[in-house]
């Protein structure tokens, strides 16, 4: 399974993002950075509003991509992802919320719907750090 359409590679060293990210906070050794506009590239033609990058011991472990898409369009976005991944997404368990996910050997990609904040997110994480 291939997630190459995500414009970030997990395990990338923090130094590769010089001057393109802004430090936000740190918790339990995990550092959160917000990506500058130069790193906010559309994903499969879907515009992106913000990107949060999480690093552990200087390596990228998780990416949250906030899509500029109406959360009611989750099925349309899911279809776009399935066509690129060439595999149907599995529905999240109800206690995790509404969305779909794909697990590869080392990483997990999920499409998450937040109706309270009215947002769609892509969650991309190393399996060792994944909350899914």
mmCIF file of C-alpha atoms in Angstrom:
data_model
loop_
_atom_site.group_PDB
_atom_site.id
_atom_site.type_symbol
_atom_site.label_atom_id
_atom_site.label_comp_id
_atom_site.label_asym_id
_atom_site.label_seq_id
_atom_site.Cartn_x
_atom_site.Cartn_y
_atom_site.Cartn_z
ATOM 1 C CA UNK A 1 0.000 0.000 0.000
ATOM 2 C CA UNK A 2 1.360 3.374 -1.015
ATOM 3 C CA UNK A 3 0.714 6.752 0.607
ATOM 4 C CA UNK A 4 3.123 8.699 -1.645
ATOM 5 C CA UNK A 5 0.475 11.338 -2.371
ATOM 6 C CA UNK A 6 0.946 12.642 1.196
ATOM 7 C CA UNK A 7 3.501 15.472 0.837
ATOM 8 C CA UNK A 8 5.418 14.425 3.981
ATOM 9 C CA UNK A 9 7.635 11.413 4.621
ATOM 10 C CA UNK A 10 7.523 9.923 8.089
ATOM 11 C CA UNK A 11 10.851 9.558 9.929
ATOM 12 C CA UNK A 12 12.190 12.687 8.188
ATOM 13 C CA UNK A 13 14.673 14.557 10.366
ATOM 14 C CA UNK A 14 13.496 17.815 11.917
ATOM 15 C CA UNK A 15 16.455 19.661 10.340
ATOM 16 C CA UNK A 16 14.955 19.067 6.863
ATOM 17 C CA UNK A 17 12.155 21.516 7.711
ATOM 18 C CA UNK A 18 14.389 24.512 8.538
ATOM 19 C CA UNK A 19 12.496 27.806 8.539
ATOM 20 C CA UNK A 20 9.358 26.096 7.164
ATOM 21 C CA UNK A 21 7.806 25.171 10.505
ATOM 22 C CA UNK A 22 6.933 27.014 13.709
ATOM 23 C CA UNK A 23 7.287 25.464 17.170
ATOM 24 C CA UNK A 24 3.987 25.242 19.078
ATOM 25 C CA UNK A 25 4.514 23.026 22.136
ATOM 26 C CA UNK A 26 6.048 19.890 23.623
ATOM 27 C CA UNK A 27 4.541 17.078 25.694
ATOM 28 C CA UNK A 28 6.207 13.856 26.882
ATOM 29 C CA UNK A 29 9.074 14.331 24.434
ATOM 30 C CA UNK A 30 6.802 14.867 21.427
ATOM 31 C CA UNK A 31 7.238 18.283 19.807
ATOM 32 C CA UNK A 32 4.412 19.908 17.855
ATOM 33 C CA UNK A 33 5.144 22.266 14.954
ATOM 34 C CA UNK A 34 2.826 24.083 12.568
ATOM 35 C CA UNK A 35 3.849 24.042 8.892
ATOM 36 C CA UNK A 36 4.265 27.354 7.081
ATOM 37 C CA UNK A 37 2.292 28.063 3.924
ATOM 38 C CA UNK A 38 5.109 26.739 1.702
ATOM 39 C CA UNK A 39 4.469 23.219 3.063
ATOM 40 C CA UNK A 40 0.674 23.330 2.791
ATOM 41 C CA UNK A 41 0.260 21.627 -0.570
ATOM 42 C CA UNK A 42 -3.040 20.206 -1.862
ATOM 43 C CA UNK A 43 -3.527 16.481 -1.343
ATOM 44 C CA UNK A 44 -4.994 14.788 -4.427
ATOM 45 C CA UNK A 45 -6.336 18.171 -5.526
ATOM 46 C CA UNK A 46 -7.963 18.932 -2.159
ATOM 47 C CA UNK A 47 -6.804 22.265 -0.686
ATOM 48 C CA UNK A 48 -5.173 22.229 2.741
ATOM 49 C CA UNK A 49 -5.697 24.895 5.420
ATOM 50 C CA UNK A 50 -3.184 23.871 8.119
ATOM 51 C CA UNK A 51 -0.668 21.120 8.778
ATOM 52 C CA UNK A 52 0.558 20.026 12.210
ATOM 53 C CA UNK A 53 3.763 18.001 12.411
ATOM 54 C CA UNK A 54 4.727 15.912 15.432
ATOM 55 C CA UNK A 55 8.354 14.942 16.080
ATOM 56 C CA UNK A 56 9.861 12.505 18.558
ATOM 57 C CA UNK A 57 13.618 12.501 19.129
ATOM 58 C CA UNK A 58 13.959 14.759 16.083
ATOM 59 C CA UNK A 59 12.063 12.517 13.649
ATOM 60 C CA UNK A 60 8.640 13.093 12.087
ATOM 61 C CA UNK A 61 6.190 10.587 13.584
ATOM 62 C CA UNK A 62 2.719 12.013 12.865
ATOM 63 C CA UNK A 63 1.092 14.527 10.520
ATOM 64 C CA UNK A 64 -2.383 16.058 10.832
ATOM 65 C CA UNK A 65 -3.536 17.700 7.602
ATOM 66 C CA UNK A 66 -6.637 19.907 7.882
ATOM 67 C CA UNK A 67 -8.469 19.695 4.571
ATOM 68 C CA UNK A 68 -10.416 22.652 3.189
ATOM 69 C CA UNK A 69 -13.388 20.448 2.414
ATOM 70 C CA UNK A 70 -16.864 20.374 3.892
ATOM 71 C CA UNK A 71 -17.040 17.520 6.449
ATOM 72 C CA UNK A 72 -20.304 16.364 4.877
ATOM 73 C CA UNK A 73 -18.216 15.427 1.817
ATOM 74 C CA UNK A 74 -16.341 12.694 3.687
ATOM 75 C CA UNK A 75 -17.608 10.005 1.288
ATOM 76 C CA UNK A 76 -16.357 11.950 -1.741
ATOM 77 C CA UNK A 77 -12.932 12.463 -0.146
ATOM 78 C CA UNK A 78 -12.857 8.792 0.895
ATOM 79 C CA UNK A 79 -13.567 7.731 -2.706
ATOM 80 C CA UNK A 80 -10.708 9.949 -3.921
ATOM 81 C CA UNK A 81 -8.346 8.366 -1.382
ATOM 82 C CA UNK A 82 -9.488 4.822 -2.208
ATOM 83 C CA UNK A 83 -8.845 5.422 -5.903
ATOM 84 C CA UNK A 84 -5.297 6.578 -5.167
ATOM 85 C CA UNK A 85 -4.547 3.866 -2.609
ATOM 86 C CA UNK A 86 -6.392 1.250 -4.733
ATOM 87 C CA UNK A 87 -7.870 -0.319 -1.627
ATOM 88 C CA UNK A 88 -11.068 0.453 0.293
ATOM 89 C CA UNK A 89 -10.717 2.143 3.658
ATOM 90 C CA UNK A 90 -11.899 0.408 6.809
ATOM 91 C CA UNK A 91 -14.494 2.264 8.880
ATOM 92 C CA UNK A 92 -13.268 3.549 12.224
ATOM 93 C CA UNK A 93 -14.757 2.026 15.359
ATOM 94 C CA UNK A 94 -17.640 4.215 16.606
ATOM 95 C CA UNK A 95 -15.755 5.190 19.790
ATOM 96 C CA UNK A 96 -12.987 6.710 17.625
ATOM 97 C CA UNK A 97 -15.366 8.866 15.600
ATOM 98 C CA UNK A 98 -16.453 8.915 11.989
ATOM 99 C CA UNK A 99 -13.911 8.151 9.298
ATOM 100 C CA UNK A 100 -11.840 5.578 7.466
ATOM 101 C CA UNK A 101 -8.318 4.232 7.795
ATOM 102 C CA UNK A 102 -5.674 2.242 5.926
ATOM 103 C CA UNK A 103 -2.804 0.392 7.619
ATOM 104 C CA UNK A 104 0.411 -0.301 5.766
ATOM 105 C CA UNK A 105 3.433 -2.174 7.092
ATOM 106 C CA UNK A 106 4.922 0.825 8.941
ATOM 107 C CA UNK A 107 2.299 3.566 8.792
ATOM 108 C CA UNK A 108 -1.392 4.369 9.130
ATOM 109 C CA UNK A 109 -3.427 6.872 7.135
ATOM 110 C CA UNK A 110 -6.881 7.936 8.300
ATOM 111 C CA UNK A 111 -9.581 10.284 7.090
ATOM 112 C CA UNK A 112 -11.274 11.802 10.141
ATOM 113 C CA UNK A 113 -14.484 13.810 10.328
ATOM 114 C CA UNK A 114 -14.991 16.359 13.124
ATOM 115 C CA UNK A 115 -18.552 17.673 12.954
ATOM 116 C CA UNK A 116 -18.082 19.855 16.064
ATOM 117 C CA UNK A 117 -15.230 21.853 14.489
ATOM 118 C CA UNK A 118 -16.679 21.212 11.013
ATOM 119 C CA UNK A 119 -13.398 19.889 9.608
ATOM 120 C CA UNK A 120 -11.948 16.943 7.750
ATOM 121 C CA UNK A 121 -8.464 15.767 8.651
ATOM 122 C CA UNK A 122 -5.937 13.385 7.223
ATOM 123 C CA UNK A 123 -4.014 11.627 9.975
ATOM 124 C CA UNK A 124 -0.719 10.044 8.878
ATOM 125 C CA UNK A 125 1.418 8.308 11.490
ATOM 126 C CA UNK A 126 4.053 5.680 12.077
ATOM 127 C CA UNK A 127 2.320 2.577 13.425
ATOM 128 C CA UNK A 128 4.527 2.634 16.546
ATOM 129 C CA UNK A 129 3.009 6.023 17.464
ATOM 130 C CA UNK A 130 -0.471 5.666 15.977
ATOM 131 C CA UNK A 131 -3.538 6.175 18.143
ATOM 132 C CA UNK A 132 -5.607 4.010 15.765
#
